[in-house]
PDB file of C-alpha atoms and ligand atoms in Angstrom:
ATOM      1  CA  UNK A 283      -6.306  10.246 -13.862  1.00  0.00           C
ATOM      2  CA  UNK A 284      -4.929  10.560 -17.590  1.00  0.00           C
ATOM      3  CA  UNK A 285      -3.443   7.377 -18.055  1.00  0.00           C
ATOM      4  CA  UNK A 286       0.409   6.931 -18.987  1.00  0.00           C
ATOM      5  CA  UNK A 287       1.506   5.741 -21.870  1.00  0.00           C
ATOM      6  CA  UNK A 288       1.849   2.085 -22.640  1.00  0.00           C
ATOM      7  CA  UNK A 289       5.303   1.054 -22.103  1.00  0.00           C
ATOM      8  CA  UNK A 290       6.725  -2.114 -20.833  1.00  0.00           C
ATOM      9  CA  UNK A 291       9.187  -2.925 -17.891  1.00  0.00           C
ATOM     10  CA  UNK A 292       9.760  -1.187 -14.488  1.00  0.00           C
ATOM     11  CA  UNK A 293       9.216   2.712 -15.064  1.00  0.00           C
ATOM     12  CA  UNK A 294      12.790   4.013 -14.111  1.00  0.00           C
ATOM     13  CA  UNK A 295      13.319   5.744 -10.822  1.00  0.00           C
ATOM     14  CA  UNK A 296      14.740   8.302 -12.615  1.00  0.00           C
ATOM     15  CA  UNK A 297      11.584   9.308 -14.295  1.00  0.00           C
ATOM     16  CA  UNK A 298      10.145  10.048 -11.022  1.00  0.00           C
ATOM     17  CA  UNK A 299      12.496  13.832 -10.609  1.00  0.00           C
ATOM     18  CA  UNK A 300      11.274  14.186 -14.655  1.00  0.00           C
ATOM     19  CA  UNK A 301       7.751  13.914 -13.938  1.00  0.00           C
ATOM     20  CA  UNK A 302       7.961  16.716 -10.978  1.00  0.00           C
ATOM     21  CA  UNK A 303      10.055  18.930 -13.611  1.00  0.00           C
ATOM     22  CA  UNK A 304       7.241  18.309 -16.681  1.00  0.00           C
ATOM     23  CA  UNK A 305       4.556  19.052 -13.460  1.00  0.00           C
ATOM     24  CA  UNK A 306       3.067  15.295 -14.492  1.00  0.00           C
ATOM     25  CA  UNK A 307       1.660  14.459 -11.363  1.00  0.00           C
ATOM     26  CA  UNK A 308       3.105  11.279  -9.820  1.00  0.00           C
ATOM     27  CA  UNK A 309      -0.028   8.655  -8.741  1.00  0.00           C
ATOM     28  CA  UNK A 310       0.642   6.260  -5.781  1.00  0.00           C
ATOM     29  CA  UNK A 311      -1.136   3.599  -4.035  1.00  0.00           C
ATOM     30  CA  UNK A 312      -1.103   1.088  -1.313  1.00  0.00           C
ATOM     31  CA  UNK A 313      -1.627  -2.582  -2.122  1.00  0.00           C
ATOM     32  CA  UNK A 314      -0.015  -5.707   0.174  1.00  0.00           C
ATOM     33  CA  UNK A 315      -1.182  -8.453  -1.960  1.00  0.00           C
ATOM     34  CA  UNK A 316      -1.158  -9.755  -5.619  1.00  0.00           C
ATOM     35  CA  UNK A 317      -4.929  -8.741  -6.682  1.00  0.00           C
ATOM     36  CA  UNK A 318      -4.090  -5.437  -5.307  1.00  0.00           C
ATOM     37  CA  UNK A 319      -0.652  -5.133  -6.846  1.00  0.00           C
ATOM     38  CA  UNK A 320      -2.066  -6.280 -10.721  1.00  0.00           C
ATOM     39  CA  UNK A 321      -5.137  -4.121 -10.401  1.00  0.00           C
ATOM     40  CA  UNK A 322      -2.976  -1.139  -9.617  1.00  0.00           C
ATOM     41  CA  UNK A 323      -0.564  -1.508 -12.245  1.00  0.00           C
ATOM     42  CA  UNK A 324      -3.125  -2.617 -14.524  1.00  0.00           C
ATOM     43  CA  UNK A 325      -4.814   0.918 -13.782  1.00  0.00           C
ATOM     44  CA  UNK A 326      -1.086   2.549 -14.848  1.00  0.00           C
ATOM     45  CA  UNK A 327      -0.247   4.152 -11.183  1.00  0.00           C
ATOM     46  CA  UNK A 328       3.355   4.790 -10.932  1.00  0.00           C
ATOM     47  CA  UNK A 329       3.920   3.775  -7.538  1.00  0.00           C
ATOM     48  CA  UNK A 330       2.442   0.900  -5.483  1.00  0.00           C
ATOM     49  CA  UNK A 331       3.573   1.499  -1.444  1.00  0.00           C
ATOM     50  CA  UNK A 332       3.273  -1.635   0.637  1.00  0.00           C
ATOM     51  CA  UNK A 333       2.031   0.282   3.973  1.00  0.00           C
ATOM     52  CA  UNK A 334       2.810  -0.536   6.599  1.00  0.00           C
ATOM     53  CA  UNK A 335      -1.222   0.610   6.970  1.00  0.00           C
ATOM     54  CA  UNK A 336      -1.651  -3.180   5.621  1.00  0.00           C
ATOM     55  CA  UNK A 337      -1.728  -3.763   9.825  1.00  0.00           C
ATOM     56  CA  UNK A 338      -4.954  -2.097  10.086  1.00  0.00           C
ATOM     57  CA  UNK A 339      -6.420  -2.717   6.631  1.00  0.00           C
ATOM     58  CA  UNK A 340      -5.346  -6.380   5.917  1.00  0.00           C
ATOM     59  CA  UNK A 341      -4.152  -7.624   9.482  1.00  0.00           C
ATOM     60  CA  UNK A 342      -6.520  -6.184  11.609  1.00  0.00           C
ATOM     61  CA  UNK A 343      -4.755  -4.814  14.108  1.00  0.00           C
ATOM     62  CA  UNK A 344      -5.717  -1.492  15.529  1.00  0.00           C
ATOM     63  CA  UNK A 345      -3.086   0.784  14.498  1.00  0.00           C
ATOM     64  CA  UNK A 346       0.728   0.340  12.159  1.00  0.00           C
ATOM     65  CA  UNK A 347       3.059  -0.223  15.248  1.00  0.00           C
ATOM     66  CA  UNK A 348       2.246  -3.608  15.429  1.00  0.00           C
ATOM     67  CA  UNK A 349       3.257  -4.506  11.619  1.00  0.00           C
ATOM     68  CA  UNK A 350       6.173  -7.085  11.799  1.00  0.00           C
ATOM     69  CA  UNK A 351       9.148  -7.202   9.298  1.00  0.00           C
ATOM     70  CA  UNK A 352       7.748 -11.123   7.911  1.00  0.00           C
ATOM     71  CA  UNK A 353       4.466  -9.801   7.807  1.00  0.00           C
ATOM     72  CA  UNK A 354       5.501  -6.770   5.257  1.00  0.00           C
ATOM     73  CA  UNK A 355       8.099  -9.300   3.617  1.00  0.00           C
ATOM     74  CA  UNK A 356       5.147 -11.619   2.881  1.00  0.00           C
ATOM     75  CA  UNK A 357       2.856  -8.782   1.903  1.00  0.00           C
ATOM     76  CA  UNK A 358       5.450  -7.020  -0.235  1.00  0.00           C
ATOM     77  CA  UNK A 359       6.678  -9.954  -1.905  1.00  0.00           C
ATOM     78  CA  UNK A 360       2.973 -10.828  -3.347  1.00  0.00           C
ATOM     79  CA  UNK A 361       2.809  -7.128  -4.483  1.00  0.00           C
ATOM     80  CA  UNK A 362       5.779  -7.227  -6.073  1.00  0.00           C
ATOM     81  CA  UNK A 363       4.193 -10.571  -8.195  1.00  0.00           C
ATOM     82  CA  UNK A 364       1.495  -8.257  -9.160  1.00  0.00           C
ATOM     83  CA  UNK A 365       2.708  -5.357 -10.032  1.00  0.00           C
ATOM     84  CA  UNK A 366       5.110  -5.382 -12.481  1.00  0.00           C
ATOM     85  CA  UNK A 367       5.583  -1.980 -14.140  1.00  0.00           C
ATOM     86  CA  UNK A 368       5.072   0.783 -11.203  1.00  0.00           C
ATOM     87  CA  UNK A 369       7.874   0.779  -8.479  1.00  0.00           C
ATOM     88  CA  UNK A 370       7.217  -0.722  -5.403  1.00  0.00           C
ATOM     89  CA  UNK A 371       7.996   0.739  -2.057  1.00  0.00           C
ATOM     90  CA  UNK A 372       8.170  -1.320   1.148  1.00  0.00           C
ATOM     91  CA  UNK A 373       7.289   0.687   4.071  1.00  0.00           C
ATOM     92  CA  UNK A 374      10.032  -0.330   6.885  1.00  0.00           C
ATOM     93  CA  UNK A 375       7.319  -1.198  10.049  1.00  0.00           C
ATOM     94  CA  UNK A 376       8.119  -0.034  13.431  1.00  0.00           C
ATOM     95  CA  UNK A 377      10.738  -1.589  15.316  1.00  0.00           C
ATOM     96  CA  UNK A 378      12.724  -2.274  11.691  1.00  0.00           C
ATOM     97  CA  UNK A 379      14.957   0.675  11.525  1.00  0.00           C
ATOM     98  CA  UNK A 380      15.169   2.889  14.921  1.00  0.00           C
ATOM     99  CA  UNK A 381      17.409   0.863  16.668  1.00  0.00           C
ATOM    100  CA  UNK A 382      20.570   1.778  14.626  1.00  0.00           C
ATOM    101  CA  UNK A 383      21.444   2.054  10.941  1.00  0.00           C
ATOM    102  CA  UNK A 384      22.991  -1.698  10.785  1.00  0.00           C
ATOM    103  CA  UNK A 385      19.378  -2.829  12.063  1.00  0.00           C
ATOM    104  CA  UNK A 386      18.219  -0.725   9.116  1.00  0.00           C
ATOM    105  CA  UNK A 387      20.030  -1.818   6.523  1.00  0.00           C
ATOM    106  CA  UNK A 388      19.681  -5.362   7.420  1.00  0.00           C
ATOM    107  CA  UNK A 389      15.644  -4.872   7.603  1.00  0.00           C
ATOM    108  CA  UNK A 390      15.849  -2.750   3.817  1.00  0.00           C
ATOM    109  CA  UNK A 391      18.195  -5.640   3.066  1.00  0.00           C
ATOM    110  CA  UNK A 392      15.239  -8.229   3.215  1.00  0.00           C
ATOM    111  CA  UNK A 393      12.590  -6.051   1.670  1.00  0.00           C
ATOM    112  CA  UNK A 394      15.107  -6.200  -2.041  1.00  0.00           C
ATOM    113  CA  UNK A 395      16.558  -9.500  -1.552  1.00  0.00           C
ATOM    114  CA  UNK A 396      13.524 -11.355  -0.269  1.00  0.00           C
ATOM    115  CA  UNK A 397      10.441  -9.430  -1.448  1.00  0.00           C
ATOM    116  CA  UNK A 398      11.913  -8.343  -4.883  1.00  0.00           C
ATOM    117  CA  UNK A 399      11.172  -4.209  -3.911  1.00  0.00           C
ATOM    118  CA  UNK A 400      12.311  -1.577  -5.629  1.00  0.00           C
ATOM    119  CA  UNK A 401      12.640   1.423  -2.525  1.00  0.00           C
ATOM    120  CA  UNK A 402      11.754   1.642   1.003  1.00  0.00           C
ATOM    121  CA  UNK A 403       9.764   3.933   2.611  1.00  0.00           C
ATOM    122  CA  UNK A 404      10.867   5.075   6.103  1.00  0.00           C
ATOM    123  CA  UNK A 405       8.749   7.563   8.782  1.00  0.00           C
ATOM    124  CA  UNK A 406      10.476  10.824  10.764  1.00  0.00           C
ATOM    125  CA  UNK A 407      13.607  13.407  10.110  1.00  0.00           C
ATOM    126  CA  UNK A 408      15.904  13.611  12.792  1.00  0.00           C
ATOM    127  CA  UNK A 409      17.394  10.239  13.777  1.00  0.00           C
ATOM    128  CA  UNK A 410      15.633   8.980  10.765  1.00  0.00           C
ATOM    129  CA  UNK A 411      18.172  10.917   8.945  1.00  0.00           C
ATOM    130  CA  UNK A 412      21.354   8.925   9.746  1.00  0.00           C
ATOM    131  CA  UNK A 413      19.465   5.506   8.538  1.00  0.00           C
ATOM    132  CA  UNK A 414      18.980   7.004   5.097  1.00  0.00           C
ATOM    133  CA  UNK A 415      22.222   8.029   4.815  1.00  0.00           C
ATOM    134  CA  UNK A 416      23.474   4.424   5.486  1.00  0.00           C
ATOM    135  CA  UNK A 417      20.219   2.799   3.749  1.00  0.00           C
ATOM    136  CA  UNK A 418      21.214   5.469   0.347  1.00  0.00           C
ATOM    137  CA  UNK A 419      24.957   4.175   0.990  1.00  0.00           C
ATOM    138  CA  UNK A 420      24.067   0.616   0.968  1.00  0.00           C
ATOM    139  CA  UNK A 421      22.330   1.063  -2.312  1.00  0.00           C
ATOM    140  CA  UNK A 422      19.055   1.037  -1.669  1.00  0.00           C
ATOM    141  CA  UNK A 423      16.678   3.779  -3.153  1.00  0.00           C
ATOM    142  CA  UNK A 424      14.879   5.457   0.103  1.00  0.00           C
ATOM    143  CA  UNK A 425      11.705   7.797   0.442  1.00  0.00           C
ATOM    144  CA  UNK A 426      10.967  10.037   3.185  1.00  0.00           C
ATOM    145  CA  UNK A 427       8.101  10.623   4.848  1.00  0.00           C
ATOM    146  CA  UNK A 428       7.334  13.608   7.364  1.00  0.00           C
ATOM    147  CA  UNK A 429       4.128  15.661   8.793  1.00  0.00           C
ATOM    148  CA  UNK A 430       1.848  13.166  10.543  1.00  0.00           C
ATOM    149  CA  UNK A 431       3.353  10.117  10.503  1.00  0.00           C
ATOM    150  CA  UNK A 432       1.145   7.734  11.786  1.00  0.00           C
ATOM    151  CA  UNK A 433       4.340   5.312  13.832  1.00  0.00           C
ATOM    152  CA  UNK A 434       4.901   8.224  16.086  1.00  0.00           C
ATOM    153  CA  UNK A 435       1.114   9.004  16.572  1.00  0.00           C
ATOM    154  CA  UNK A 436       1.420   9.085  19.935  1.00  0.00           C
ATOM    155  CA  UNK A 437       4.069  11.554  20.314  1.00  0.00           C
ATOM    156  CA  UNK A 438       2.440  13.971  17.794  1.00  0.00           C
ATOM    157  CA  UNK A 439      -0.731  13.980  20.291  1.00  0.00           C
ATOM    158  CA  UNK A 440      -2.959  11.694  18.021  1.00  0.00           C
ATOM    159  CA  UNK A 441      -3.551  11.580  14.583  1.00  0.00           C
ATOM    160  CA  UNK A 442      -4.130  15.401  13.643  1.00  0.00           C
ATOM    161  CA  UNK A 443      -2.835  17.376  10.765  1.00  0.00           C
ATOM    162  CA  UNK A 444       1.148  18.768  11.416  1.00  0.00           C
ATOM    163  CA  UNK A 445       2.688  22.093  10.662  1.00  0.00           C
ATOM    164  CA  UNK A 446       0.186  24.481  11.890  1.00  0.00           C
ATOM    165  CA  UNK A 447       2.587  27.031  13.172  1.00  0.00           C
ATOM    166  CA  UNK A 448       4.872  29.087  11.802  1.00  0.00           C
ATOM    167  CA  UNK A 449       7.478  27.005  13.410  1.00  0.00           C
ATOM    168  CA  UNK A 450       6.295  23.585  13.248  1.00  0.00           C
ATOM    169  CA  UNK A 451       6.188  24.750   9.648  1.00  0.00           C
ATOM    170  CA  UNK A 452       9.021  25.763   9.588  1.00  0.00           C
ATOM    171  CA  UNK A 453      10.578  22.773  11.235  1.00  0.00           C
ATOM    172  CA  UNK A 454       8.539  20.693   8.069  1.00  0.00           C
ATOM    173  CA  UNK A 455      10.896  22.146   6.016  1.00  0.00           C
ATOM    174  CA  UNK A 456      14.265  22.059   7.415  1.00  0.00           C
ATOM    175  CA  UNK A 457      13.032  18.579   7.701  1.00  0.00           C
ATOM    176  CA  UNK A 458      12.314  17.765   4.307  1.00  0.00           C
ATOM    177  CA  UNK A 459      15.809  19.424   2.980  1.00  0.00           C
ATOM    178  CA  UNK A 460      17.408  17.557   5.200  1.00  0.00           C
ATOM    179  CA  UNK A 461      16.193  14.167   3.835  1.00  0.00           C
ATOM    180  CA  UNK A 462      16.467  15.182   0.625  1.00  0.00           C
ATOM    181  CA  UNK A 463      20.416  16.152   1.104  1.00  0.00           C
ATOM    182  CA  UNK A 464      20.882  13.369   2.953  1.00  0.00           C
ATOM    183  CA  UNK A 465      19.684  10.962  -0.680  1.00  0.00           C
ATOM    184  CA  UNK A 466      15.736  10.231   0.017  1.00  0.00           C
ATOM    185  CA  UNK A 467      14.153  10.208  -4.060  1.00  0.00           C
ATOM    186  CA  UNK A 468      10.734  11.073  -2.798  1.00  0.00           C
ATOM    187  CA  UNK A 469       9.125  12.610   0.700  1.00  0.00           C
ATOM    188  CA  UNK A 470       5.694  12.090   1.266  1.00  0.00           C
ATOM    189  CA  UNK A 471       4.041  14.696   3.032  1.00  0.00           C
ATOM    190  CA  UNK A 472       1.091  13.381   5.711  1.00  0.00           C
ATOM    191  CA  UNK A 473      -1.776  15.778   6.817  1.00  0.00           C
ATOM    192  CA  UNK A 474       0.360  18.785   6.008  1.00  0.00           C
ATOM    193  CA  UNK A 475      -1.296  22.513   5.446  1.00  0.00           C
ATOM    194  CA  UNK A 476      -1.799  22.799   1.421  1.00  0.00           C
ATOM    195  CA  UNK A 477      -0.072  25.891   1.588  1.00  0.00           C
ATOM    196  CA  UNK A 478       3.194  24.558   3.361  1.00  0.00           C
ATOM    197  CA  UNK A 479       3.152  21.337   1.430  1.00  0.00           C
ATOM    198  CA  UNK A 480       3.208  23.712  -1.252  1.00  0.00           C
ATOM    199  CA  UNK A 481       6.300  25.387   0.011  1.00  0.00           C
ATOM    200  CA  UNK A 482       7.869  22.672   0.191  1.00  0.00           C
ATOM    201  CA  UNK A 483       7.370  21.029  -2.723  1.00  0.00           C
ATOM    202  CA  UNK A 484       8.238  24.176  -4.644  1.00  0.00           C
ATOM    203  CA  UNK A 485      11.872  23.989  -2.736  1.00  0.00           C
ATOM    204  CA  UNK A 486      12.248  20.338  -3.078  1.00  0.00           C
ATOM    205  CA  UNK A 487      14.076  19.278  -6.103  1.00  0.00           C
ATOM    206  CA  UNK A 488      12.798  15.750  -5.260  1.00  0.00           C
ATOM    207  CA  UNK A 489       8.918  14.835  -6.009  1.00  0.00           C
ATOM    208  CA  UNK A 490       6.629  15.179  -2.805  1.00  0.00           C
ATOM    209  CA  UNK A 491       3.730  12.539  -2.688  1.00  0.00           C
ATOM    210  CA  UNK A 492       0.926  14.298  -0.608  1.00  0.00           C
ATOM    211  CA  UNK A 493      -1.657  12.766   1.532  1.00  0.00           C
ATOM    212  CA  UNK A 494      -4.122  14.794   2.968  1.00  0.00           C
ATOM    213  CA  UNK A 495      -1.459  17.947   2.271  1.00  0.00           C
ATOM    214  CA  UNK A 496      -3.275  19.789  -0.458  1.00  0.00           C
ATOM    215  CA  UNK A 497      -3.493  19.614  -4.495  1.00  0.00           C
ATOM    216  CA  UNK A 498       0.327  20.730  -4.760  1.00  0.00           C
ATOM    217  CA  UNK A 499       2.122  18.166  -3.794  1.00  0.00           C
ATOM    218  CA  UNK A 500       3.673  16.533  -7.371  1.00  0.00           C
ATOM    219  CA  UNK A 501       2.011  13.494  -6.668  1.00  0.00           C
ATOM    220  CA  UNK A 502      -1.161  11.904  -4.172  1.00  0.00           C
ATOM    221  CA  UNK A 503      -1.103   8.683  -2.568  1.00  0.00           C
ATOM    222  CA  UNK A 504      -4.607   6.925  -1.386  1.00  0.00           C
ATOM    223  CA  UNK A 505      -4.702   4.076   0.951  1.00  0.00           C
ATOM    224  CA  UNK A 506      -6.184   0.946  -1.116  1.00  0.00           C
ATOM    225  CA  UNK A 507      -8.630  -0.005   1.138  1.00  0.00           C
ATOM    226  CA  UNK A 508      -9.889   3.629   2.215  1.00  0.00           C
ATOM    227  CA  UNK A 509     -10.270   4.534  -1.547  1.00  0.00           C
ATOM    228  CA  UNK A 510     -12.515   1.494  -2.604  1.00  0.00           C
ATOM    229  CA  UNK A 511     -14.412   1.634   0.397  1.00  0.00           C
ATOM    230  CA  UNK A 512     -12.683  -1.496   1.830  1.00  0.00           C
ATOM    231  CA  UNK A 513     -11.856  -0.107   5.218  1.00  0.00           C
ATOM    232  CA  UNK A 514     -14.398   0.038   7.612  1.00  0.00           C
ATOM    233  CA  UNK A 515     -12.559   2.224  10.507  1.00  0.00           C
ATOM    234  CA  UNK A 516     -12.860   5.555  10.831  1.00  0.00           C
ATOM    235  CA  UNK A 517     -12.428   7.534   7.495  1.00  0.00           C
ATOM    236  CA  UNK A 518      -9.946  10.686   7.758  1.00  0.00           C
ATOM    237  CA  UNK A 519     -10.940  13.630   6.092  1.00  0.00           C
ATOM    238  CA  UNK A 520      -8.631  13.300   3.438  1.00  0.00           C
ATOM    239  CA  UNK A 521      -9.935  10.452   1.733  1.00  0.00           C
ATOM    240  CA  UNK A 522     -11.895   9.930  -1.584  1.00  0.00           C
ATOM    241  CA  UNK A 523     -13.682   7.371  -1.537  1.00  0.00           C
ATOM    242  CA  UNK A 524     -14.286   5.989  -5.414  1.00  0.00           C
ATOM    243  CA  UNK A 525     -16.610   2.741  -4.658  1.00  0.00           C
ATOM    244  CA  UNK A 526     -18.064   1.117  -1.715  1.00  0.00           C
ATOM    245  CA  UNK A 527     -16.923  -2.484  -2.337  1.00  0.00           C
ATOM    246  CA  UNK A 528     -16.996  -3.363   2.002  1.00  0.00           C
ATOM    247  CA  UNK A 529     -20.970  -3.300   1.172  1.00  0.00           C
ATOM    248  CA  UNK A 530     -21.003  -4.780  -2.213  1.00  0.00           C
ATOM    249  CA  UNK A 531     -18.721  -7.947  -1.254  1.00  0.00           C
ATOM    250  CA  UNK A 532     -21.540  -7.879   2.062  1.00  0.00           C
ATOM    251  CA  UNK A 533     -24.019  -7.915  -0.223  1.00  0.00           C
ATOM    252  CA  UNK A 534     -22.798 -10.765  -2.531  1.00  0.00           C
ATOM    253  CA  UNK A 535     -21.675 -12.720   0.459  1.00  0.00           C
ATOM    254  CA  UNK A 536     -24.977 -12.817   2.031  1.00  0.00           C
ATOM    255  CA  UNK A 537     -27.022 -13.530  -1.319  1.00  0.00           C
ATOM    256  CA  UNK A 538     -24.663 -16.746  -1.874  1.00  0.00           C
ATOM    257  CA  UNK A 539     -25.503 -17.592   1.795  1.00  0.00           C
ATOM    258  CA  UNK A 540     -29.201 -17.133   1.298  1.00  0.00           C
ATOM    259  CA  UNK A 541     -29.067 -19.069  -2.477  1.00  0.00           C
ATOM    260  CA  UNK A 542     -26.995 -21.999  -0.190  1.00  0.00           C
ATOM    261  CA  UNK A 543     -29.532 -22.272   2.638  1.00  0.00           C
ATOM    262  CA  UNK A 544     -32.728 -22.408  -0.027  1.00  0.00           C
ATOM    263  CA  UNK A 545     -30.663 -24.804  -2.514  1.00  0.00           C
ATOM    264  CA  UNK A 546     -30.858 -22.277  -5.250  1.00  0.00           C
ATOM    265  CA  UNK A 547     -26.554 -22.928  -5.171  1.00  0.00           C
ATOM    266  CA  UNK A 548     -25.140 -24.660  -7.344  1.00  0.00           C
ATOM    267  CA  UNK A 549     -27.543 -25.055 -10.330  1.00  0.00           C
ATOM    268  CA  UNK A 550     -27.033 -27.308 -12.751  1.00  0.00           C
ATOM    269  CA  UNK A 551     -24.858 -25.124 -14.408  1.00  0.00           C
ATOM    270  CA  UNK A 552     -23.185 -25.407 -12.086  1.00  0.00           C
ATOM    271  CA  UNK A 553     -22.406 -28.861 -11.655  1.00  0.00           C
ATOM    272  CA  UNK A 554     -20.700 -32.223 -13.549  1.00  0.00           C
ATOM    273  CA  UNK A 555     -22.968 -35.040 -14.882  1.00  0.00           C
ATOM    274  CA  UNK A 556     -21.855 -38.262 -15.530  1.00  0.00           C
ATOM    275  CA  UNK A 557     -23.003 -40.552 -18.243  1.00  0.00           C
ATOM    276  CA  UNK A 558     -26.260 -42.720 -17.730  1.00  0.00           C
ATOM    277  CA  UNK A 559     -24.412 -45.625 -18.531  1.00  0.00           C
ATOM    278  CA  UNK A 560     -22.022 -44.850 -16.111  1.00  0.00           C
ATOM    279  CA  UNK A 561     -23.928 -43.845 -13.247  1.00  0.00           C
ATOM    280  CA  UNK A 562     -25.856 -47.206 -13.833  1.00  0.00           C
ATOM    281  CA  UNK A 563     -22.533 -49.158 -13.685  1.00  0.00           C
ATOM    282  CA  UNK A 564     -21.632 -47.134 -10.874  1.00  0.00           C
ATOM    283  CA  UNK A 565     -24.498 -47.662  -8.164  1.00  0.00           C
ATOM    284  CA  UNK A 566     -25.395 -51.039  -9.303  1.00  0.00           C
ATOM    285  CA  UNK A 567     -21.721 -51.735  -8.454  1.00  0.00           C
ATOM    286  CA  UNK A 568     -21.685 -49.924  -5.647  1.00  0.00           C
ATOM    287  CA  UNK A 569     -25.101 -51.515  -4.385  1.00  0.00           C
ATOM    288  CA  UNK A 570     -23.128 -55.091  -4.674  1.00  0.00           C
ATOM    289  CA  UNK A 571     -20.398 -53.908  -3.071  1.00  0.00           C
ATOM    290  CA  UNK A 572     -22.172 -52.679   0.190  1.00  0.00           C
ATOM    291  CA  UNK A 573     -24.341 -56.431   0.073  1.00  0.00           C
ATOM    292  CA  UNK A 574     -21.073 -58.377  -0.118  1.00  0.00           C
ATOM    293  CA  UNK A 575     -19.873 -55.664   2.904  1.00  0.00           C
ATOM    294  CA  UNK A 576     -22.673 -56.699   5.008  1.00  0.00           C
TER     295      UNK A 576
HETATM  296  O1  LIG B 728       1.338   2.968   5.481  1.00  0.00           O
HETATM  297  C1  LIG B 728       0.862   3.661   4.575  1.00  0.00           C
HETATM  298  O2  LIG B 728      -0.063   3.274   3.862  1.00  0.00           O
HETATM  299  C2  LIG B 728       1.442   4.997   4.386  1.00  0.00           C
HETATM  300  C3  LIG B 728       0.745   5.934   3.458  1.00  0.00           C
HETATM  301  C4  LIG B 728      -0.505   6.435   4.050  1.00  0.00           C
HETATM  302  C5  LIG B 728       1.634   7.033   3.007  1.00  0.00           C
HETATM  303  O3  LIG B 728       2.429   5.298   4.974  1.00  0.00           O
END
């Protein structure tokens, strides 16, 4: 990654549409905590997304669906502590926004007013495209995201890459104009064909954040946890890994549990003294004390 330039404060949304026309390319990642959210600004990424992936990769559960709204308020709010320069997108969790547009302003509502983000992220065109209308018209930035997205798994026929016909393709695109018309800022594109992610990024007058979909999106987006080798599920085939920390923070965990069980933790270093004097004072006193007890 070439790093950005230092500057200080929130990097405009605005800047976002720039970068696409300059062809900078637009780096995003997950994080759903405060390490994750400083380390990730600290690295200069422009956009941390709280995913609603945190259900799988911080919660445990087996896939998104079960992600609450106070779990992702409590996960984007210490984010949003962290990281202070990129924008940070709350992904709206299942359940948050398909009911009706009130129930999805109200939900978007919390994510600004409780957890301090900047955007939300919401999944699906169709009746997804009435809530961004009334999230856009409530004030509240919105980005897209189409292709495979992983809420509607089920009804996609698993998770497998989307827009491998001419008109599922197609249908990609009509899909993405339509969110863009309808206000989204960004549209991230899920296990899309490069060549129709390309397409569509080359119509798009918004930036597309790609996942899986190919080198020309404008920008990429990596789970957190599937990137540093934090996620021990099953890896999809279009992540990077770039460290192996699951078996490094293994490793270190069971050398402190060996060094604990042979005494070799703490060391003196370790560990306070007290003066002689003192310690004198202290058991002779505390010697007398138990006598007088018994
Ligand atoms: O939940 C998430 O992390 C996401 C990204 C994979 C785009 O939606």
């Amino acid at each position: 990654m070439t790093s950005r330039p230092e500057t200080s404060g929130k990097l405009p949304l605005t800047d976002l549409a720039d970068m696409k026309r300059r062809r900078e390319r637009i780096v995003m990642v997950t994080a759903y905590d405060y390490p994750s959210g400083s380390l990730a600004d600290a690295a200069g990424v422009d956009i941390v997304l709280v995913g609603d992936s945190a259900a799988m990769t911080v919660l445990g559960y087996e896939s998104t669906v079960p992600a609450s709204m106070d779990e992702m308020v409590m996960l984007t709010r210490a984010a949003v502590r962290g990281a202070k320069r990129p924008l940070v997108v709350a992904d709206m969790p299942f359940g948050s926004f398909q009911v009706s547009d009130e129930e999805a302003v109200r939900s978007a509502v919390r994510f600004v007013k409780e957890a301090g983000a900047d955007a939300v992220k919401v999944e699906g065109a169709g009746p997804t495209v009435s809530r961004v209308l009334a999230l856009v018209g409530a004030g509240i930035p919105v980005m897209g995201h189409i292709g495979l997205t992983p809420q509607s798994a089920t009804m996609l026929g698993g998770f497998r890459a989307q827009g491998r016909t001419s008109a599922r393709a197609r249908q990609l695109l009509e899909d993405a104009r339509t969110l863009e018309q309808a206000g989204c800022f960004s549209l991230v594109l899920e296990a899309v064909p490069a060549a129709v992610a390309a397409r569509i990024t080359e119509d798009l007058t918004i930036p597309t954040i790609g996942i899986g979909s190919g080198r020309d999106c404008d920008g990429q987006v990596l789970v957190y946890h599937d990137l540093l080798g934090l996620y021990q599920g099953k890896k999809p085939r279009f992540v990077k890994r770039y460290a192996e920390l699951a078996t490094e923070i293994r490793d270190a965990i069971e050398r402190y549990a060996a060094d604990v069980r042979s005494g070799a933790f703490p060391g003196d270093e370790h560990t306070y003294s007290i003066p002689d004097e003192e310690l004198a004072a202290f058991l002779s006193g505390s010697k007398a004390e138990s006598e007088t007890e018994a």
